[in-house]
Amino acid sequence: MTAAPKLELRGLRKDFGGFTAVDSIDLEIEAGDTVALLGPSGCGKSTTLNMIVGLEEPTSGDILVDGRSVVGVPPQDRNIGLVFQDYAVFTHMSVRKNLSFGLEIRRRPRAEIGRAVDEVAELVGLSEVLDESPRVLSSSQLQRVGIGRTLIMKPSLLLLDEPLSNLETELRTAMRQQLRQLQLEYGQTLIYVTHDQIEAISLANKIAVMSMGAIRQFDSADRTYGQPAHTFVASFLGSPPMNLMEGELRREGRALCFANGSAAIALPQEVLPHGVEEGRDLVLGIRPESLQVAAGEAAMLEARVTLVEPMGPEKIATLRIGNWELKGLFAAGTRLVEGEFLSLTAQATQICLFDGASGVRLNPLRPEEPAWA
Ligand code: ATP
């Protein structure tokens, strides 16, 4: 295989008429990285992939593979493979023929094609069914034919657009593991589009979280989860997602609190980023599992428990403080009584402050650390 490339998107933009589907994104993907483009339907993931592969021309900006622009280069000359979600396998041809088709069109020598088919079939686990018709294959095998057909062309960059979205839950998990294995063996730069956070976290070493044509954060799974750079990232990752509360800072004597009407959370001084003044509209974020039951002085907030939902080893509590509604995730043994008040705290490092207008994070990002530390 050719060496894995570094991919750079510089100010990449795509307008459809007056609508901006991809809004001047910048992204640097290192050679050998596995990157998930994660975001809700319509955020511009497929349009981004289509520009990289050459199916759409950018309105402006540049795409560089190993420092060289590929804008204007025809798709077949970019050496970039794309696997679609509907794996469009030719059902009238055997699996072998499906795999060899691309090389035959390129008039490669027969012996070379035979070797390549065997090698790729082994890699994607199809050696046993090479002479079968795709009609008798399972959906996971069909998906692997789709991937194998792309891999055989030895692309230096492999793009996968929701490759597992047509598979049932159990198969998705199995295919996820196979894709991970494939990536480890194949070792190429891989970009994977998904709207499923579990898929993104389990496959990628970096995640680009997209919304409304913009990349809100490009970071490791741990950091996008533990230190979201934008309220969109905070609310898109996690189940239940991060609690986000609108309010402002108030200072009473030396004490600092985050408040909205009668609702207030006492804040440790170290949560406050430089230059954030009182009275500015802010959003405070705390993950449900970061809330801990606390007594007396240690408590940061008092909330009324409105609902308790047992979830096996854990329970989810719905909590109310003034107009804020929060979710808390507690161990099953925690005493939680609907209607009662609960004193809670959270570690300063697990509290995020965002600008109320733009949603952008105000606390500086800390160096890499696991979210569960
Ligand atoms: P999905 O997961 O649903 O595929 P996505 O994140 O991949 O979503 P895109 O398919 O890139 O999103 O679409 C981004 C936006 O651009 C959408 O609002 C879509 O309607 C619009 N769009 C995409 N292609 C075109 C086109 N050819 N003409 C006009 N609008 C388009």
Coordinates of C-alpha atoms and ligand atoms in Angstrom, one line a residue:
M1 CA 0.0 0.0 0.0
T2 CA 1.1 3.6 -0.6
A3 CA 2.2 5.6 2.4
A4 CA -0.6 7.1 4.6
P5 CA -1.1 10.8 3.8
K6 CA -1.8 13.8 5.8
L7 CA -5.0 15.5 4.9
E8 CA -5.6 19.2 5.3
L9 CA -8.8 21.1 4.8
R10 CA -8.2 24.9 4.6
G11 CA -11.2 27.2 4.8
L12 CA -13.2 24.6 2.9
R13 CA -16.7 25.9 2.0
K14 CA -19.6 24.6 0.0
D15 CA -22.7 26.7 -0.9
F16 CA -25.8 25.3 -2.6
G17 CA -27.4 28.4 -4.0
G18 CA -27.8 30.7 -1.0
F19 CA -27.4 27.9 1.5
T20 CA -24.0 27.2 3.1
A21 CA -23.7 23.5 3.8
V22 CA -20.0 23.6 4.8
D23 CA -18.9 26.8 6.4
S24 CA -15.1 27.4 5.9
I25 CA -13.8 24.5 7.9
D26 CA -10.2 23.9 8.8
L27 CA -9.0 20.4 9.7
E28 CA -5.6 18.7 9.8
I29 CA -5.5 14.9 9.8
E30 CA -2.2 13.2 10.6
A31 CA -1.0 10.3 8.6
G32 CA -2.5 7.0 9.9
D33 CA -5.1 8.7 12.0
T34 CA -8.7 7.4 12.3
V35 CA -11.0 10.3 12.4
A36 CA -14.8 10.3 12.9
L37 CA -16.8 13.2 11.4
L38 CA -19.7 13.2 13.9
G39 CA -22.8 15.3 13.8
P40 CA -26.6 15.3 13.3
S41 CA -28.3 14.8 10.0
G42 CA -27.8 17.7 7.7
C43 CA -24.7 19.2 9.4
G44 CA -22.6 18.9 6.3
K45 CA -20.7 15.6 6.9
S46 CA -21.4 14.0 3.5
T47 CA -20.8 17.2 1.7
T48 CA -17.4 17.4 3.3
L49 CA -16.5 13.8 2.3
N50 CA -17.8 14.4 -1.2
M51 CA -15.5 17.4 -1.6
I52 CA -12.5 15.4 -0.3
V53 CA -13.2 12.5 -2.7
G54 CA -14.0 14.9 -5.6
L55 CA -17.7 14.3 -6.1
E56 CA -18.4 17.9 -5.2
E57 CA -16.3 20.9 -6.1
P58 CA -15.7 23.3 -3.1
T59 CA -17.1 26.9 -3.4
S60 CA -13.8 28.1 -1.9
G61 CA -11.0 26.8 0.2
D62 CA -8.4 24.0 -0.4
I63 CA -7.9 20.3 0.2
L64 CA -4.3 19.1 0.5
V65 CA -3.1 15.6 0.5
D66 CA 0.5 15.4 1.7
G67 CA 0.7 19.2 1.1
R68 CA -0.5 19.0 -2.5
S69 CA -3.9 20.5 -3.5
V70 CA -6.3 17.9 -5.0
V71 CA -9.0 20.5 -5.9
G72 CA -9.8 20.1 -9.6
V73 CA -8.2 16.7 -9.8
P74 CA -10.8 14.1 -11.1
P75 CA -12.0 11.6 -8.4
Q76 CA -10.3 8.6 -10.1
D77 CA -6.9 10.3 -9.9
R78 CA -7.1 11.4 -6.3
N79 CA -6.2 7.9 -4.9
I80 CA -9.0 8.3 -2.3
G81 CA -11.4 5.5 -1.7
L82 CA -15.0 6.1 -0.6
V83 CA -17.4 3.4 0.9
F84 CA -21.0 4.5 0.8
Q85 CA -23.7 3.6 3.3
D86 CA -25.7 1.6 0.6
Y87 CA -22.9 -0.6 -0.4
A88 CA -24.0 -0.9 -4.1
V89 CA -22.6 -4.4 -4.7
F90 CA -23.2 -5.8 -8.2
T91 CA -25.6 -8.7 -7.5
H92 CA -25.1 -10.3 -11.0
M93 CA -21.4 -10.8 -10.3
S94 CA -19.7 -13.2 -7.9
V95 CA -17.9 -11.8 -4.8
R96 CA -14.6 -12.4 -6.6
K97 CA -15.7 -10.5 -9.7
N98 CA -17.0 -7.6 -7.5
L99 CA -13.6 -7.4 -5.8
S100 CA -11.6 -7.6 -9.1
F101 CA -13.8 -5.3 -11.1
G102 CA -12.0 -2.0 -10.4
L103 CA -8.6 -3.5 -11.3
E104 CA -9.9 -5.2 -14.4
I105 CA -11.2 -1.8 -15.7
R106 CA -7.7 -0.5 -15.1
R107 CA -6.4 -3.5 -17.2
R108 CA -4.1 -4.8 -14.5
P109 CA -2.3 -8.1 -15.3
R110 CA -4.4 -11.1 -14.4
A111 CA -1.9 -12.6 -11.9
E112 CA -1.7 -9.4 -10.1
I113 CA -5.5 -9.2 -9.9
G114 CA -5.7 -12.7 -8.5
R115 CA -3.2 -12.0 -5.8
A116 CA -4.9 -8.8 -4.8
V117 CA -8.3 -10.4 -4.6
D118 CA -7.0 -13.2 -2.3
E119 CA -5.2 -10.6 -0.1
V120 CA -8.2 -8.3 0.3
A121 CA -10.6 -11.2 0.7
E122 CA -8.4 -12.5 3.6
L123 CA -8.3 -9.0 5.1
V124 CA -12.1 -8.4 5.1
G125 CA -12.9 -12.1 5.9
L126 CA -14.5 -13.1 2.6
S127 CA -12.1 -15.9 1.5
E128 CA -14.8 -18.6 2.0
V129 CA -17.4 -16.9 -0.1
L130 CA -15.4 -15.7 -3.1
D131 CA -17.3 -17.7 -5.6
E132 CA -20.8 -17.1 -4.1
S133 CA -23.3 -14.7 -5.5
P134 CA -23.9 -11.6 -3.3
R135 CA -27.6 -12.6 -3.2
V136 CA -26.8 -15.3 -0.6
L137 CA -24.6 -13.0 1.6
S138 CA -25.6 -11.5 4.9
S139 CA -25.7 -7.7 5.2
S140 CA -22.4 -7.6 7.1
Q141 CA -20.7 -9.7 4.3
L142 CA -22.2 -7.4 1.7
Q143 CA -20.8 -4.4 3.5
R144 CA -17.4 -6.1 3.6
V145 CA -17.6 -6.7 -0.2
G146 CA -18.2 -2.9 -0.5
I147 CA -15.2 -2.2 1.7
G148 CA -13.0 -4.8 0.0
R149 CA -13.9 -3.4 -3.4
T150 CA -12.5 0.0 -2.3
L151 CA -9.5 -1.4 -0.5
I152 CA -8.3 -3.4 -3.5
M153 CA -7.7 -0.1 -5.3
K154 CA -5.1 0.7 -2.6
P155 CA -6.4 4.1 -1.8
S156 CA -4.0 6.2 0.3
L157 CA -7.0 7.7 2.1
L158 CA -10.1 5.7 2.9
L159 CA -13.4 7.5 3.6
L160 CA -16.4 5.7 5.0
D161 CA -19.9 7.4 4.9
E162 CA -22.1 5.8 7.6
P163 CA -20.9 2.3 6.5
L164 CA -22.8 0.6 9.3
S165 CA -26.1 2.5 9.2
N166 CA -27.9 -0.3 7.2
L167 CA -27.0 -3.0 9.7
E168 CA -29.0 -4.3 12.7
T169 CA -27.6 -3.5 16.2
E170 CA -25.8 -6.8 16.8
L171 CA -24.1 -6.8 13.4
R172 CA -23.1 -3.1 13.9
T173 CA -21.2 -4.1 17.0
A174 CA -19.5 -7.0 15.3
M175 CA -18.7 -4.9 12.2
R176 CA -17.4 -2.1 14.4
Q177 CA -14.9 -4.5 15.9
Q178 CA -13.9 -5.8 12.4
L179 CA -13.5 -2.3 11.1
R180 CA -11.2 -1.5 14.1
Q181 CA -9.2 -4.6 13.4
L182 CA -9.0 -3.8 9.7
Q183 CA -7.8 -0.3 10.5
L184 CA -5.1 -1.7 12.7
E185 CA -3.9 -4.0 10.0
Y186 CA -4.4 -1.7 7.1
G187 CA -2.9 1.3 9.0
Q188 CA -4.1 3.9 6.5
T189 CA -5.6 7.3 7.2
L190 CA -9.3 6.7 7.6
I191 CA -12.2 9.1 7.8
Y192 CA -15.4 7.8 9.1
V193 CA -18.8 9.7 8.9
T194 CA -21.4 8.9 11.5
H195 CA -24.2 10.5 13.6
D196 CA -23.7 7.8 16.2
Q197 CA -21.4 8.8 19.1
I198 CA -20.7 5.3 20.3
E199 CA -19.5 4.4 16.8
A200 CA -17.3 7.5 16.7
I201 CA -15.8 6.8 20.1
S202 CA -15.2 3.1 19.5
L203 CA -13.5 3.5 16.1
A204 CA -11.7 6.9 16.0
N205 CA -8.7 8.2 17.8
K206 CA -9.9 11.7 17.0
I207 CA -13.4 13.1 16.6
A208 CA -14.5 16.2 14.6
V209 CA -17.9 17.2 16.0
M210 CA -19.9 19.1 13.3
S211 CA -23.0 21.2 13.5
M212 CA -24.5 23.6 11.0
G213 CA -21.6 23.3 8.6
A214 CA -19.0 24.1 11.2
I215 CA -16.5 22.0 13.2
R216 CA -17.2 22.7 16.8
Q217 CA -14.3 20.6 18.2
F218 CA -11.6 18.4 16.8
D219 CA -10.0 16.4 19.6
S220 CA -9.7 13.0 21.3
A221 CA -12.9 11.2 22.4
D222 CA -11.9 11.9 26.1
R223 CA -11.5 15.6 25.6
T224 CA -14.6 16.1 23.4
Y225 CA -16.5 14.3 26.2
G226 CA -14.8 15.7 29.3
Q227 CA -13.9 19.2 28.0
P228 CA -16.4 20.2 25.3
A229 CA -15.3 23.3 23.4
H230 CA -18.9 24.3 22.6
T231 CA -22.4 23.9 24.1
F232 CA -23.3 21.9 20.9
V233 CA -20.6 19.3 21.7
A234 CA -21.7 19.2 25.4
S235 CA -25.2 18.5 24.4
F236 CA -24.5 16.1 21.5
L237 CA -22.2 13.7 23.5
G238 CA -23.3 11.7 26.5
S239 CA -26.5 10.1 27.5
P240 CA -28.1 11.8 29.3
P241 CA -26.1 14.8 27.8
M242 CA -24.3 17.5 29.8
N243 CA -26.6 19.7 32.0
L244 CA -26.5 23.2 30.5
M245 CA -27.8 26.1 32.6
E246 CA -28.3 29.7 31.5
G247 CA -27.4 32.4 34.0
E248 CA -24.8 34.9 35.1
L249 CA -22.0 35.3 37.7
R250 CA -22.8 37.0 41.0
R251 CA -20.4 37.9 43.7
E252 CA -21.6 38.1 47.3
G253 CA -18.7 39.3 49.4
R254 CA -15.9 36.9 48.6
A255 CA -18.3 34.2 47.5
L256 CA -18.9 33.6 43.8
C257 CA -22.0 32.0 42.5
F258 CA -23.7 31.3 39.2
A259 CA -27.3 32.3 39.3
N260 CA -30.6 32.8 37.4
G261 CA -33.5 34.3 39.4
S262 CA -33.7 32.2 42.6
A263 CA -31.5 29.4 41.3
A264 CA -27.9 29.5 42.4
I265 CA -24.8 27.3 42.3
A266 CA -21.8 28.3 44.5
L267 CA -18.7 28.2 42.4
P268 CA -15.1 27.6 43.4
Q269 CA -12.9 30.5 42.3
E270 CA -10.7 28.4 40.0
V271 CA -13.7 27.7 37.7
L272 CA -13.7 31.3 36.7
P273 CA -11.7 32.0 33.5
H274 CA -9.7 35.2 33.1
G275 CA -11.6 38.2 32.0
V276 CA -15.1 36.9 32.5
E277 CA -17.1 39.6 34.2
E278 CA -20.3 39.7 36.3
G279 CA -23.5 40.3 34.4
R280 CA -22.4 38.5 31.2
D281 CA -24.8 35.9 29.8
L282 CA -23.2 32.5 30.4
V283 CA -24.0 28.8 30.2
L284 CA -22.7 26.5 32.9
G285 CA -22.2 22.8 32.1
I286 CA -22.0 19.8 34.5
R287 CA -22.2 16.2 33.3
P288 CA -24.9 14.1 35.2
E289 CA -22.2 11.8 36.5
S290 CA -20.1 14.7 37.9
L291 CA -22.8 15.6 40.4
Q292 CA -22.1 14.0 43.8
V293 CA -24.1 14.0 47.0
A294 CA -22.4 16.3 49.5
A295 CA -23.1 17.5 53.0
G296 CA -22.8 21.0 54.7
E297 CA -20.0 23.3 53.6
A298 CA -19.0 21.0 50.7
A299 CA -22.4 21.5 49.0
M300 CA -22.5 23.8 45.9
L301 CA -26.2 23.5 45.2
E302 CA -29.5 22.3 46.6
A303 CA -32.0 20.7 44.3
R304 CA -35.4 19.1 44.6
V305 CA -35.6 15.5 43.3
T306 CA -38.6 15.4 41.0
L307 CA -38.1 11.9 39.5
V308 CA -35.9 8.8 40.1
E309 CA -35.4 6.3 37.3
P310 CA -33.6 3.1 38.3
M311 CA -31.2 1.9 35.5
G312 CA -29.7 -1.3 37.0
P313 CA -26.4 -0.4 38.6
E314 CA -27.2 3.3 38.4
K315 CA -30.2 5.6 38.7
I316 CA -31.0 8.8 36.9
A317 CA -32.5 11.6 39.0
T318 CA -34.3 14.6 37.6
L319 CA -33.5 17.6 39.7
R320 CA -35.0 21.0 39.9
I321 CA -33.3 24.3 41.1
G322 CA -35.5 27.3 40.3
N323 CA -36.1 27.2 36.6
W324 CA -33.2 24.8 35.9
E325 CA -33.8 21.2 35.4
L326 CA -30.8 18.9 35.7
K327 CA -30.1 15.2 35.4
G328 CA -27.9 13.4 37.9
L329 CA -26.4 9.9 37.5
F330 CA -25.9 8.1 40.8
A331 CA -25.0 4.6 42.0
A332 CA -28.0 2.4 42.6
G333 CA -27.4 2.5 46.3
T334 CA -27.7 6.3 46.6
R335 CA -30.6 7.5 48.8
L336 CA -32.8 9.5 46.5
V337 CA -36.4 10.4 47.4
E338 CA -38.8 12.1 45.1
G339 CA -39.9 15.4 46.5
E340 CA -37.0 15.8 48.9
F341 CA -34.1 18.2 48.7
L342 CA -30.6 17.0 47.9
S343 CA -27.3 18.8 48.5
L344 CA -24.8 18.3 45.7
T345 CA -21.3 19.2 44.6
A346 CA -18.9 18.7 41.6
Q347 CA -15.2 19.0 41.2
A348 CA -14.0 22.3 39.8
T349 CA -12.3 20.6 36.8
Q350 CA -15.7 19.1 35.8
I351 CA -17.5 22.4 35.6
C352 CA -17.6 24.1 32.2
L353 CA -18.4 27.7 31.4
F354 CA -19.6 28.8 27.9
D355 CA -20.4 32.1 26.4
G356 CA -24.2 32.5 26.4
A357 CA -24.4 34.1 23.0
S358 CA -21.8 32.0 20.9
G359 CA -21.8 28.8 22.9
V360 CA -18.0 28.8 22.9
R361 CA -16.2 27.4 25.9
L362 CA -14.5 30.0 28.2
N363 CA -12.4 27.8 30.5
P364 CA -9.0 27.0 28.9
L365 CA -8.7 23.3 27.8
R366 CA -6.5 21.3 30.1
P367 CA -3.9 18.8 28.8
E368 CA -5.2 15.4 27.9
E369 CA -6.6 13.4 30.8
P370 CA -9.2 10.5 30.8
A371 CA -12.8 11.7 31.4
W372 CA -13.2 9.1 34.1
A373 CA -10.1 10.1 36.1
Ligands
ATP1 P1 -26.9 13.1 6.7 O1 -26.4 12.4 7.9 O2 -28.4 13.2 6.7 O3 -26.4 12.6 5.3 P2 -25.0 15.2 6.5 O4 -24.5 15.7 7.8 O5 -24.2 14.3 5.8 O6 -26.4 14.6 6.8 P3 -25.1 16.7 4.1 O7 -25.7 15.6 3.3 O8 -23.7 17.1 3.9 O9 -25.4 16.5 5.6 O10 -26.0 18.0 3.8 C1 -25.8 19.3 4.5 C2 -26.9 20.2 4.0 O11 -26.7 20.5 2.6 C3 -28.3 19.7 4.2 O12 -29.1 20.7 4.6 C4 -28.6 19.3 2.8 O13 -30.0 19.4 2.6 C5 -27.9 20.3 1.9 N1 -27.5 19.7 0.6 C6 -26.7 18.6 0.4 N2 -26.5 18.4 -0.9 C7 -27.2 19.4 -1.5 C8 -27.5 19.7 -2.9 N3 -26.9 18.9 -3.9 N4 -28.2 20.7 -3.2 C9 -28.8 21.5 -2.2 N5 -28.6 21.3 -0.9 C10 -27.8 20.2 -0.6

